[in-house]
């Protein structure tokens, strides 16, 4: 899974290479703070696979000039958000968690999800997670892990490509038609395993299937040996606002068992969590 995550991160790097262009495109807006946008882009350049980064690496990943990256890092270091123990390679400091905590603390779903996830994990003896759609990726906002040894290493704040994950496909299937079409036009599909869907036509067909049946199964598309199943968490108006999933080792649990044993537990949990979403 580490290799899959690295490939996903590299793929995201390509899309983030347009960060500087995205910022520059706002230059005509007098209310747009370029320096703030650059600082946020620098923070987002760090990832699980790239915990230590030099000024040059951040500049290459974001497209922001080295001098501007240096000023952003200097400011962030003064505020306690980053540090460079060796004077060259920077890393995020624990204080950065305060930025995400404000969101998690104000989101009923993220706050209330943990007991529900623990119930799902205890009932199935498998890991369970909740994620939202953030751009073309899923963002984990809650997770309950079991003691089983798995190669996947995920936690709150982790990101994965929406196109090759069960939660991602559930979330994508809930997009309005125009947004779905725009996503399919821009997405860069990466083949993580021989099972990965790598054509827009096949992905579009799979998303239509997910929308129709109300759940998604990923069978070793992101990592060989890993299967997952996800269902949507709906708002009171019926909008897909998040997804909940369970991941299993393919050698232990078949797709048929996931649909007969795991799916009902997930759907019950999703219904309970939907009561918390306006």
Coordinates of C-alpha atoms in Angstrom, one line a residue:
X1 CA 0.0 0.0 0.0
X2 CA 2.9 2.3 0.6
X3 CA 3.8 2.1 -3.1
X4 CA 0.1 2.8 -4.0
X5 CA 0.1 5.8 -1.7
X6 CA 3.3 7.1 -3.2
X7 CA 1.9 6.8 -6.7
X8 CA -1.2 8.6 -5.6
X9 CA 0.9 11.3 -4.1
X10 CA 3.0 11.6 -7.3
X11 CA -0.2 11.8 -9.3
X12 CA -1.5 14.6 -7.0
X13 CA 1.8 16.3 -7.5
X14 CA 1.1 16.7 -11.2
X15 CA -2.2 18.3 -10.5
X16 CA -0.7 20.5 -7.8
X17 CA 1.9 21.7 -10.2
X18 CA -0.9 24.1 -11.4
X19 CA -1.2 25.6 -7.9
X20 CA 0.8 28.6 -8.9
X21 CA -1.3 29.1 -12.0
X22 CA -4.5 28.8 -10.0
X23 CA -3.2 31.5 -7.6
X24 CA -2.1 33.7 -10.5
X25 CA -5.5 33.4 -12.1
X26 CA -6.9 35.3 -9.1
X27 CA -4.5 38.3 -9.5
X28 CA -7.2 40.5 -10.8
X29 CA -9.3 40.1 -7.7
X30 CA -8.5 43.0 -5.3
X31 CA -9.8 41.0 -2.3
X32 CA -7.7 37.9 -3.0
X33 CA -4.6 37.5 -0.7
X34 CA -1.9 35.9 -2.8
X35 CA 0.4 35.6 0.2
X36 CA -2.2 33.7 2.2
X37 CA -2.9 31.4 -0.8
X38 CA 0.7 30.6 -1.2
X39 CA 1.1 29.9 2.5
X40 CA -1.8 27.4 2.4
X41 CA -0.3 25.8 -0.7
X42 CA 3.0 25.3 1.1
X43 CA 1.3 23.6 4.0
X44 CA -0.6 21.3 1.7
X45 CA 2.6 20.3 -0.1
X46 CA 3.5 18.1 2.9
X47 CA 2.0 14.6 2.9
X48 CA 2.4 11.2 4.6
X49 CA 5.0 10.3 1.9
X50 CA 6.7 13.6 2.0
X51 CA 7.0 14.6 5.6
X52 CA 10.4 16.3 5.1
X53 CA 10.7 18.7 2.3
X54 CA 13.2 21.3 1.2
X55 CA 12.4 24.7 -0.3
X56 CA 13.3 23.4 -3.7
X57 CA 11.0 20.4 -3.4
X58 CA 8.1 22.5 -2.2
X59 CA 8.7 25.0 -5.0
X60 CA 8.7 22.2 -7.6
X61 CA 5.6 20.6 -6.2
X62 CA 3.5 23.8 -6.0
X63 CA 5.0 25.8 -8.8
X64 CA 5.5 28.7 -6.4
X65 CA 8.9 30.5 -6.8
X66 CA 11.6 29.5 -4.3
X67 CA 11.9 33.0 -2.8
X68 CA 8.1 33.0 -2.0
X69 CA 8.3 29.5 -0.6
X70 CA 11.2 30.6 1.6
X71 CA 9.2 33.6 3.0
X72 CA 6.1 31.3 3.6
X73 CA 8.3 28.8 5.5
X74 CA 9.9 31.6 7.5
X75 CA 6.5 32.9 8.6
X76 CA 5.1 29.5 9.3
X77 CA 8.2 28.7 11.4
X78 CA 7.9 31.9 13.4
X79 CA 4.3 30.9 14.1
X80 CA 5.2 27.4 15.2
X81 CA 3.6 25.5 12.3
X82 CA 6.8 24.2 10.7
X83 CA 10.4 23.6 11.6
X84 CA 13.7 22.5 10.0
X85 CA 15.8 20.6 12.5
X86 CA 18.7 20.3 10.1
X87 CA 18.2 23.8 8.7
X88 CA 17.3 22.5 5.3
X89 CA 14.4 20.1 5.3
X90 CA 11.2 21.4 6.8
X91 CA 8.4 19.4 8.5
X92 CA 5.0 20.3 9.9
X93 CA 4.8 20.8 13.7
X94 CA 2.0 19.5 16.0
X95 CA 0.6 23.0 16.1
X96 CA -0.7 22.5 12.6
X97 CA -3.4 20.2 14.0
X98 CA -5.1 23.3 15.5
X99 CA -6.1 24.3 11.9
X100 CA -7.9 21.0 11.3
X101 CA -9.3 20.7 14.8
X102 CA -11.5 23.8 14.2
X103 CA -13.2 22.0 11.4
X104 CA -13.5 18.6 13.2
X105 CA -14.8 20.3 16.3
X106 CA -17.5 22.2 14.4
X107 CA -18.6 19.2 12.3
X108 CA -21.3 17.1 14.0
X109 CA -20.6 14.1 11.7
X110 CA -16.9 14.0 12.5
X111 CA -17.6 14.4 16.2
X112 CA -20.3 11.8 16.5
X113 CA -18.9 9.3 14.0
X114 CA -16.4 7.6 16.3
X115 CA -18.8 5.6 18.4
X116 CA -20.6 4.4 15.3
X117 CA -17.4 3.4 13.6
X118 CA -16.2 1.5 16.7
X119 CA -19.5 -0.4 16.7
X120 CA -19.1 -1.3 13.0
X121 CA -15.5 -2.4 13.5
X122 CA -16.4 -4.4 16.6
X123 CA -19.3 -6.1 14.9
X124 CA -17.3 -7.1 11.8
X125 CA -13.8 -7.2 13.3
X126 CA -12.6 -5.0 10.4
X127 CA -11.4 -1.4 10.0
X128 CA -14.0 1.2 9.1
X129 CA -13.7 4.8 8.0
X130 CA -15.6 7.9 7.0
X131 CA -14.5 10.3 4.3
X132 CA -15.7 13.4 2.4
X133 CA -14.9 14.5 -1.1
X134 CA -12.3 17.2 -1.3
X135 CA -11.5 18.1 -4.9
X136 CA -10.6 14.9 -6.7
X137 CA -9.6 13.1 -3.6
X138 CA -11.3 11.7 -0.5
X139 CA -10.3 13.1 2.9
X140 CA -10.6 10.8 5.9
X141 CA -12.4 12.5 8.8
X142 CA -12.9 9.5 11.1
X143 CA -11.5 6.0 11.4
X144 CA -11.7 3.0 13.6
X145 CA -9.0 0.3 13.2
X146 CA -8.9 -3.2 14.3
X147 CA -5.9 -5.2 15.6
X148 CA -5.6 -7.0 12.3
X149 CA -2.3 -6.5 10.5
X150 CA -2.8 -4.7 7.2
X151 CA -0.4 -3.0 4.9
X152 CA -2.6 0.0 4.5
X153 CA -1.6 2.9 6.8
X154 CA -4.4 5.5 7.0
X155 CA -5.6 8.0 9.6
X156 CA -7.7 11.1 10.0
X157 CA -6.5 13.6 7.4
X158 CA -5.2 11.0 5.0
X159 CA -6.1 11.4 1.3
X160 CA -6.6 9.0 -1.5
X161 CA -7.7 9.3 -5.1
X162 CA -11.5 9.3 -5.4
X163 CA -11.5 7.4 -8.7
X164 CA -10.0 4.2 -7.2
X165 CA -11.6 4.0 -3.8
X166 CA -15.0 2.7 -2.7
X167 CA -15.8 5.8 -0.7
X168 CA -14.6 8.0 -3.5
X169 CA -16.9 6.3 -6.0
X170 CA -19.8 6.6 -3.7
X171 CA -19.1 10.3 -3.3
X172 CA -18.5 10.9 -7.0
X173 CA -21.8 9.0 -7.9
X174 CA -23.7 11.6 -5.9
X175 CA -22.4 14.6 -7.8
X176 CA -24.8 16.6 -10.1
X177 CA -24.5 15.6 -13.8
X178 CA -22.5 18.8 -14.7
X179 CA -20.0 18.3 -11.9
X180 CA -19.6 14.6 -12.7
X181 CA -18.9 15.4 -16.4
X182 CA -16.3 18.0 -15.4
X183 CA -14.6 15.5 -13.1
X184 CA -14.5 12.9 -15.8
X185 CA -13.0 15.4 -18.3
X186 CA -10.2 16.4 -16.0
X187 CA -9.3 13.3 -13.9
X188 CA -6.0 11.6 -14.5
X189 CA -6.5 7.9 -14.0
X190 CA -3.5 6.0 -12.6
X191 CA -3.2 2.2 -12.8
X192 CA -2.2 1.1 -9.3
X193 CA -2.9 -2.6 -10.0
X194 CA -4.0 -4.7 -13.0
X195 CA -7.5 -4.4 -11.7
X196 CA -7.7 -0.6 -11.7
X197 CA -10.2 1.0 -14.0
X198 CA -8.1 3.3 -16.2
X199 CA -10.6 4.6 -18.9
X200 CA -13.1 7.3 -18.4
X201 CA -15.8 5.2 -20.1
X202 CA -15.4 2.3 -17.7
X203 CA -15.2 4.7 -14.7
X204 CA -18.4 6.5 -15.8
X205 CA -20.2 3.2 -16.2
X206 CA -19.1 2.1 -12.8
X207 CA -20.2 5.3 -11.2
X208 CA -23.6 4.9 -12.8
X209 CA -23.8 1.4 -11.3
X210 CA -22.8 2.7 -7.9
X211 CA -25.5 5.3 -8.0
X212 CA -28.1 2.8 -9.0
X213 CA -27.3 0.1 -6.4
X214 CA -26.4 2.5 -3.6
X215 CA -22.9 1.1 -2.7
X216 CA -19.5 0.6 -4.2
X217 CA -17.1 -2.4 -4.0
X218 CA -13.4 -2.0 -4.9
X219 CA -11.8 -5.3 -5.6
X220 CA -8.0 -4.9 -5.4
X221 CA -7.9 -1.8 -7.6
X222 CA -5.8 0.4 -5.2
X223 CA -3.7 -2.5 -3.7
X224 CA -3.5 -6.2 -4.5
X225 CA -5.0 -8.1 -1.6
X226 CA -7.3 -5.3 -0.4
X227 CA -11.1 -5.1 -0.9
X228 CA -13.4 -2.4 0.4
X229 CA -17.1 -1.6 0.3
X230 CA -18.7 1.8 1.0
X231 CA -22.2 3.3 1.2
X232 CA -23.3 7.0 1.2
X233 CA -24.2 9.1 4.2
X234 CA -27.1 11.3 3.1
X235 CA -28.3 14.6 4.4
X236 CA -31.9 15.1 5.3
X237 CA -32.5 16.4 1.8
X238 CA -31.0 13.2 0.2
X239 CA -27.7 14.7 -0.8
X240 CA -24.5 12.5 -0.5
X241 CA -22.4 14.4 2.0
X242 CA -20.0 11.6 3.1
X243 CA -19.3 7.9 2.8
X244 CA -18.6 5.1 5.2
X245 CA -16.6 2.0 4.3
X246 CA -15.1 -1.2 5.6
X247 CA -11.8 -2.6 4.2
X248 CA -10.9 -6.3 4.3
X249 CA -8.1 -8.6 3.2
X250 CA -9.1 -10.2 -0.1
X251 CA -7.8 -13.6 1.0
X252 CA -10.2 -13.7 4.0
X253 CA -13.4 -12.1 2.7
X254 CA -15.0 -12.6 -0.7
X255 CA -17.0 -9.9 -2.6
X256 CA -20.1 -12.0 -2.0
X257 CA -19.5 -12.0 1.7
X258 CA -19.0 -8.3 1.7
X259 CA -22.3 -7.8 0.1
X260 CA -24.2 -10.2 2.3
X261 CA -22.5 -9.7 5.7
X262 CA -20.8 -6.3 5.7
X263 CA -23.2 -4.2 3.6
X264 CA -26.2 -4.4 6.0
X265 CA -24.0 -3.3 8.9
X266 CA -22.7 -0.4 6.9
X267 CA -26.2 0.7 5.7
X268 CA -27.5 0.6 9.3
X269 CA -24.5 2.8 10.4
X270 CA -25.1 5.2 7.5
X271 CA -28.7 5.6 8.4
X272 CA -27.8 6.5 12.0
X273 CA -25.2 9.0 10.9
X274 CA -27.6 10.6 8.4
X275 CA -29.7 11.8 11.3
X276 CA -26.8 14.1 12.3
X277 CA -26.5 15.8 8.9
X278 CA -28.7 18.7 8.1

